[in-house]
């Protein structure tokens, strides 16, 4: 995969507004895929398909319906189906691959958006199929999310005042929080007082980062926290941790989160998308064994570690290890 495209995918997935775009895109694609399962297919549905993929406009409705039937066959590999339909209808691989994605978006890779002009031949498509095996590394959990990342366009940044920028900043957006903290810390007493009173509804961790005079970097043992000595992992425990971190007079900022590499296989169901959102953040990573990376980062950055683990086998007497419930306004670090 082109490094620039890979970088753009990662950037898009972690951008404000992406998950709203993805949710709408997911609903739209899945709804349209259901229409394409009807037999016979409605002409209006096929007509829309031709508008979505202009290269199909020269096909008759019968040819298009026949192509869809072939692409649905599971007794041939994905690549064999695309190759067969491409040869049968004298079409490049990309529009056929795009058709296959629309017919079954959960099980086939997209080839539109940023890939237009990049994946055209059958060889390009074969290589792309291989590369989509590393979706998790880009913070992407399925092909629909990948397609959304390929098509997402950021809204132009407005010149907002500091109040609006703070209200629109997620507590995980370290880059923006750094900038805002510097601006807030430079305010005079009167403006600081006004801002404090007007921002009571923002996330408590954001308030802590912006208004605390001192701060200390933290490394969070992500897998340990989401399990929290329970049998079932729950990402809500990580969200709760940030609310708890806001109790400290010393801002626990900036933060890093390290998960065990197998976290994607232990978090399931509706939490998969939330996990993908965490993993898309630049300050969140997976590593195996996670303990080693957590300890190394803590030492490199003189950071506090938040975990229930005591790392007894690692000799960490030089580190501060905090359990979530030990974080309060009297915390001295």
Short mmCIF file of N, CA and C in Angstrom, two decimals, residues 195-295:
data_model
loop_
_atom_site.label_atom_id
_atom_site.label_comp_id
_atom_site.label_asym_id
_atom_site.label_seq_id
_atom_site.Cartn_x
_atom_site.Cartn_y
_atom_site.Cartn_z
N UNK A 195 -13.54 31.74 31.80
CA UNK A 195 -13.50 30.48 31.05
C UNK A 195 -13.85 29.30 31.95
N UNK A 196 -13.34 29.32 33.16
CA UNK A 196 -13.61 28.23 34.11
C UNK A 196 -15.10 28.10 34.38
N UNK A 197 -15.77 29.22 34.55
CA UNK A 197 -17.21 29.19 34.86
C UNK A 197 -18.05 28.80 33.66
N UNK A 198 -17.57 29.07 32.45
CA UNK A 198 -18.35 28.78 31.25
C UNK A 198 -18.17 27.35 30.74
N UNK A 199 -17.18 26.63 31.27
CA UNK A 199 -16.88 25.30 30.73
C UNK A 199 -17.14 24.18 31.74
N UNK A 200 -18.14 24.36 32.56
CA UNK A 200 -18.44 23.34 33.57
C UNK A 200 -18.99 22.05 32.95
N UNK A 201 -19.48 22.13 31.72
CA UNK A 201 -20.10 20.94 31.11
C UNK A 201 -19.13 20.09 30.30
N UNK A 202 -17.89 20.54 30.12
CA UNK A 202 -16.94 19.76 29.32
C UNK A 202 -16.46 18.55 30.14
N UNK A 203 -15.86 17.60 29.46
CA UNK A 203 -15.39 16.38 30.12
C UNK A 203 -14.44 16.77 31.26
N UNK A 204 -14.60 16.15 32.44
CA UNK A 204 -13.76 16.53 33.59
C UNK A 204 -12.27 16.37 33.34
N UNK A 205 -11.88 15.39 32.52
CA UNK A 205 -10.46 15.22 32.24
C UNK A 205 -9.93 16.39 31.42
N UNK A 206 -10.73 16.89 30.50
CA UNK A 206 -10.33 18.06 29.70
C UNK A 206 -10.13 19.25 30.63
N UNK A 207 -11.06 19.46 31.57
CA UNK A 207 -10.93 20.56 32.53
C UNK A 207 -9.66 20.41 33.36
N UNK A 208 -9.39 19.19 33.78
CA UNK A 208 -8.19 18.94 34.59
C UNK A 208 -6.92 19.29 33.83
N UNK A 209 -6.85 18.85 32.58
CA UNK A 209 -5.66 19.11 31.76
C UNK A 209 -5.47 20.60 31.54
N UNK A 210 -6.55 21.31 31.27
CA UNK A 210 -6.44 22.72 30.90
C UNK A 210 -6.19 23.65 32.09
N UNK A 211 -6.76 23.32 33.25
CA UNK A 211 -6.72 24.27 34.35
C UNK A 211 -5.75 23.91 35.48
N UNK A 212 -5.24 22.69 35.50
CA UNK A 212 -4.26 22.33 36.55
C UNK A 212 -2.93 23.02 36.26
N UNK A 213 -2.28 23.53 37.30
CA UNK A 213 -1.02 24.26 37.12
C UNK A 213 0.13 23.32 36.80
N UNK A 214 0.12 22.13 37.37
CA UNK A 214 1.19 21.17 37.12
C UNK A 214 0.63 19.90 36.47
N UNK A 215 1.52 19.13 35.88
CA UNK A 215 1.07 17.90 35.23
C UNK A 215 2.15 16.84 35.32
N UNK A 216 1.75 15.59 35.17
CA UNK A 216 2.68 14.45 35.21
C UNK A 216 2.22 13.44 34.17
N UNK A 217 3.15 13.00 33.35
CA UNK A 217 2.82 12.04 32.30
C UNK A 217 2.43 10.69 32.90
N UNK A 218 1.51 9.99 32.22
CA UNK A 218 1.08 8.67 32.70
C UNK A 218 1.10 7.66 31.56
N UNK A 219 1.35 6.41 31.94
CA UNK A 219 1.23 5.28 31.01
C UNK A 219 0.16 4.37 31.59
N UNK A 220 -0.83 4.05 30.79
CA UNK A 220 -1.97 3.24 31.25
C UNK A 220 -1.85 1.82 30.71
N UNK A 221 -1.96 0.87 31.62
CA UNK A 221 -1.95 -0.55 31.26
C UNK A 221 -3.36 -0.89 30.76
N UNK A 222 -3.57 -0.69 29.44
CA UNK A 222 -4.91 -0.76 28.89
C UNK A 222 -5.64 -2.07 29.13
N UNK A 223 -4.99 -3.18 28.82
CA UNK A 223 -5.65 -4.49 28.98
C UNK A 223 -5.97 -4.76 30.45
N UNK A 224 -5.06 -4.39 31.33
CA UNK A 224 -5.27 -4.61 32.76
C UNK A 224 -6.48 -3.81 33.25
N UNK A 225 -6.61 -2.58 32.76
CA UNK A 225 -7.72 -1.73 33.20
C UNK A 225 -9.05 -2.24 32.67
N UNK A 226 -9.11 -2.64 31.40
CA UNK A 226 -10.41 -3.06 30.84
C UNK A 226 -10.87 -4.38 31.44
N UNK A 227 -9.93 -5.17 31.95
CA UNK A 227 -10.33 -6.38 32.67
C UNK A 227 -10.61 -6.06 34.14
N UNK A 228 -9.78 -5.21 34.74
CA UNK A 228 -9.97 -4.78 36.14
C UNK A 228 -10.34 -5.95 37.05
N UNK A 229 -9.56 -7.02 36.96
CA UNK A 229 -9.72 -8.20 37.80
C UNK A 229 -11.09 -8.87 37.61
N UNK A 230 -11.67 -8.68 36.41
CA UNK A 230 -12.93 -9.33 36.05
C UNK A 230 -12.67 -10.32 34.92
N UNK A 231 -13.61 -11.24 34.71
CA UNK A 231 -13.45 -12.23 33.64
C UNK A 231 -13.75 -11.65 32.27
N UNK A 232 -14.59 -10.62 32.24
CA UNK A 232 -15.03 -10.05 30.97
C UNK A 232 -14.47 -8.64 30.79
N UNK A 233 -13.78 -8.38 29.67
CA UNK A 233 -13.24 -7.02 29.45
C UNK A 233 -14.35 -6.04 29.10
N UNK A 234 -14.18 -4.80 29.52
CA UNK A 234 -15.17 -3.77 29.23
C UNK A 234 -14.45 -2.44 29.04
N UNK A 235 -14.53 -1.89 27.83
CA UNK A 235 -13.85 -0.62 27.53
C UNK A 235 -14.43 0.54 28.31
N UNK A 236 -15.62 0.39 28.85
CA UNK A 236 -16.21 1.46 29.67
C UNK A 236 -15.34 1.74 30.89
N UNK A 237 -14.57 0.73 31.33
CA UNK A 237 -13.69 0.94 32.48
C UNK A 237 -12.56 1.90 32.14
N UNK A 238 -12.16 1.91 30.87
CA UNK A 238 -11.13 2.85 30.45
C UNK A 238 -11.71 4.27 30.40
N UNK A 239 -12.94 4.40 29.91
CA UNK A 239 -13.60 5.71 29.92
C UNK A 239 -13.77 6.21 31.36
N UNK A 240 -14.17 5.30 32.26
CA UNK A 240 -14.35 5.68 33.67
C UNK A 240 -13.04 6.12 34.30
N UNK A 241 -11.95 5.49 33.87
CA UNK A 241 -10.64 5.85 34.42
C UNK A 241 -10.33 7.33 34.17
N UNK A 242 -10.66 7.84 33.00
CA UNK A 242 -10.34 9.23 32.68
C UNK A 242 -11.17 10.20 33.51
N UNK A 243 -12.38 9.79 33.85
CA UNK A 243 -13.19 10.61 34.76
C UNK A 243 -12.52 10.63 36.12
N UNK A 244 -12.02 9.48 36.54
CA UNK A 244 -11.35 9.38 37.83
C UNK A 244 -10.03 10.16 37.85
N UNK A 245 -9.30 10.11 36.73
CA UNK A 245 -8.02 10.82 36.63
C UNK A 245 -8.20 12.32 36.81
N UNK A 246 -9.38 12.82 36.50
CA UNK A 246 -9.65 14.26 36.61
C UNK A 246 -9.68 14.72 38.06
N UNK A 247 -9.78 13.78 39.01
CA UNK A 247 -9.83 14.15 40.43
C UNK A 247 -8.48 14.65 40.94
N UNK A 248 -7.41 14.27 40.26
CA UNK A 248 -6.07 14.65 40.71
C UNK A 248 -5.83 16.15 40.50
N UNK A 249 -5.24 16.78 41.52
CA UNK A 249 -4.90 18.20 41.38
C UNK A 249 -3.79 18.38 40.34
N UNK A 250 -2.93 17.38 40.24
CA UNK A 250 -1.88 17.37 39.21
C UNK A 250 -2.47 16.70 37.98
N UNK A 251 -2.50 17.40 36.87
CA UNK A 251 -3.08 16.83 35.65
C UNK A 251 -2.28 15.61 35.21
N UNK A 252 -2.95 14.49 35.04
CA UNK A 252 -2.29 13.26 34.60
C UNK A 252 -2.28 13.30 33.07
N UNK A 253 -1.28 14.01 32.56
CA UNK A 253 -1.23 14.36 31.15
C UNK A 253 0.21 14.67 30.75
N UNK A 254 0.62 14.31 29.53
CA UNK A 254 -0.13 13.54 28.53
C UNK A 254 -0.17 12.06 28.92
N UNK A 255 -1.02 11.31 28.25
CA UNK A 255 -1.15 9.90 28.58
C UNK A 255 -0.79 9.03 27.38
N UNK A 256 -0.37 7.83 27.70
CA UNK A 256 -0.16 6.78 26.70
C UNK A 256 -0.92 5.55 27.19
N UNK A 257 -1.46 4.78 26.26
CA UNK A 257 -2.14 3.53 26.60
C UNK A 257 -1.48 2.40 25.84
N UNK A 258 -1.15 1.34 26.55
CA UNK A 258 -0.56 0.16 25.91
C UNK A 258 -1.47 -1.04 26.20
N UNK A 259 -1.95 -1.67 25.13
CA UNK A 259 -2.75 -2.89 25.25
C UNK A 259 -1.89 -4.10 24.89
N UNK A 260 -2.25 -5.25 25.44
CA UNK A 260 -1.65 -6.49 24.94
C UNK A 260 -2.05 -6.65 23.48
N UNK A 261 -1.18 -7.26 22.70
CA UNK A 261 -1.42 -7.36 21.26
C UNK A 261 -2.68 -8.15 20.92
N UNK A 262 -3.10 -9.04 21.81
CA UNK A 262 -4.28 -9.86 21.51
C UNK A 262 -5.60 -9.18 21.88
N UNK A 263 -5.56 -7.89 22.22
CA UNK A 263 -6.76 -7.21 22.69
C UNK A 263 -7.89 -7.26 21.66
N UNK A 264 -7.54 -7.23 20.37
CA UNK A 264 -8.57 -7.25 19.32
C UNK A 264 -9.35 -8.55 19.32
N UNK A 265 -8.76 -9.60 19.86
CA UNK A 265 -9.42 -10.91 19.88
C UNK A 265 -10.19 -11.15 21.17
N UNK A 266 -9.94 -10.34 22.18
CA UNK A 266 -10.63 -10.52 23.46
C UNK A 266 -11.79 -9.54 23.64
N UNK A 267 -11.75 -8.44 22.89
CA UNK A 267 -12.86 -7.48 22.92
C UNK A 267 -13.78 -7.83 21.75
N UNK A 268 -15.02 -8.06 22.03
CA UNK A 268 -15.92 -8.48 20.94
C UNK A 268 -17.19 -7.67 20.87
N UNK A 269 -18.03 -8.07 19.93
CA UNK A 269 -19.36 -7.47 19.80
C UNK A 269 -19.34 -5.99 19.53
N UNK A 270 -20.26 -5.29 20.18
CA UNK A 270 -20.46 -3.86 19.94
C UNK A 270 -19.25 -3.02 20.36
N UNK A 271 -18.34 -3.59 21.16
CA UNK A 271 -17.18 -2.82 21.62
C UNK A 271 -16.05 -2.77 20.60
N UNK A 272 -16.14 -3.57 19.54
CA UNK A 272 -15.08 -3.59 18.53
C UNK A 272 -14.84 -2.21 17.92
N UNK A 273 -15.91 -1.49 17.62
CA UNK A 273 -15.75 -0.17 17.00
C UNK A 273 -15.13 0.82 17.98
N UNK A 274 -15.50 0.72 19.25
CA UNK A 274 -14.91 1.60 20.26
C UNK A 274 -13.42 1.29 20.41
N UNK A 275 -13.07 -0.01 20.36
CA UNK A 275 -11.66 -0.39 20.45
C UNK A 275 -10.89 0.17 19.25
N UNK A 276 -11.47 0.06 18.07
CA UNK A 276 -10.81 0.59 16.87
C UNK A 276 -10.55 2.09 17.02
N UNK A 277 -11.46 2.77 17.65
CA UNK A 277 -11.28 4.22 17.85
C UNK A 277 -10.10 4.49 18.78
N UNK A 278 -9.99 3.70 19.84
CA UNK A 278 -8.85 3.85 20.74
C UNK A 278 -7.54 3.55 20.01
N UNK A 279 -7.53 2.43 19.26
CA UNK A 279 -6.31 2.01 18.59
C UNK A 279 -5.88 2.95 17.47
N UNK A 280 -6.80 3.77 16.99
CA UNK A 280 -6.46 4.73 15.94
C UNK A 280 -5.70 5.94 16.48
N UNK A 281 -5.69 6.11 17.79
CA UNK A 281 -5.03 7.27 18.39
C UNK A 281 -3.52 7.09 18.38
N UNK A 282 -2.76 8.13 18.09
CA UNK A 282 -1.30 8.01 18.00
C UNK A 282 -0.63 7.64 19.32
N UNK A 283 -1.29 7.92 20.45
CA UNK A 283 -0.68 7.63 21.75
C UNK A 283 -1.16 6.30 22.33
N UNK A 284 -1.82 5.50 21.50
CA UNK A 284 -2.30 4.19 21.93
C UNK A 284 -1.66 3.13 21.05
N UNK A 285 -1.18 2.05 21.66
CA UNK A 285 -0.52 1.01 20.88
C UNK A 285 -0.76 -0.37 21.49
N UNK A 286 -0.45 -1.40 20.71
CA UNK A 286 -0.47 -2.77 21.22
C UNK A 286 0.96 -3.29 21.21
N UNK A 287 1.25 -4.14 22.18
CA UNK A 287 2.61 -4.68 22.28
C UNK A 287 2.55 -5.99 23.05
N UNK A 288 3.47 -6.88 22.73
CA UNK A 288 3.52 -8.15 23.45
C UNK A 288 4.98 -8.51 23.75
N UNK A 289 5.28 -8.70 25.04
CA UNK A 289 4.39 -8.52 26.20
C UNK A 289 4.24 -7.04 26.56
N UNK A 290 3.04 -6.65 26.88
CA UNK A 290 2.74 -5.24 27.14
C UNK A 290 3.51 -4.70 28.34
N UNK A 291 3.71 -5.55 29.36
CA UNK A 291 4.39 -5.10 30.59
C UNK A 291 5.74 -4.45 30.28
N UNK A 292 6.50 -5.09 29.40
CA UNK A 292 7.84 -4.58 29.07
C UNK A 292 7.78 -3.18 28.46
N UNK A 293 6.82 -2.98 27.55
CA UNK A 293 6.70 -1.68 26.88
C UNK A 293 6.23 -0.61 27.87
N UNK A 294 5.31 -0.98 28.74
CA UNK A 294 4.79 -0.03 29.73
C UNK A 294 5.90 0.44 30.66
N UNK A 295 6.69 -0.49 31.14
CA UNK A 295 7.79 -0.15 32.06
C UNK A 295 8.84 0.69 31.35
#
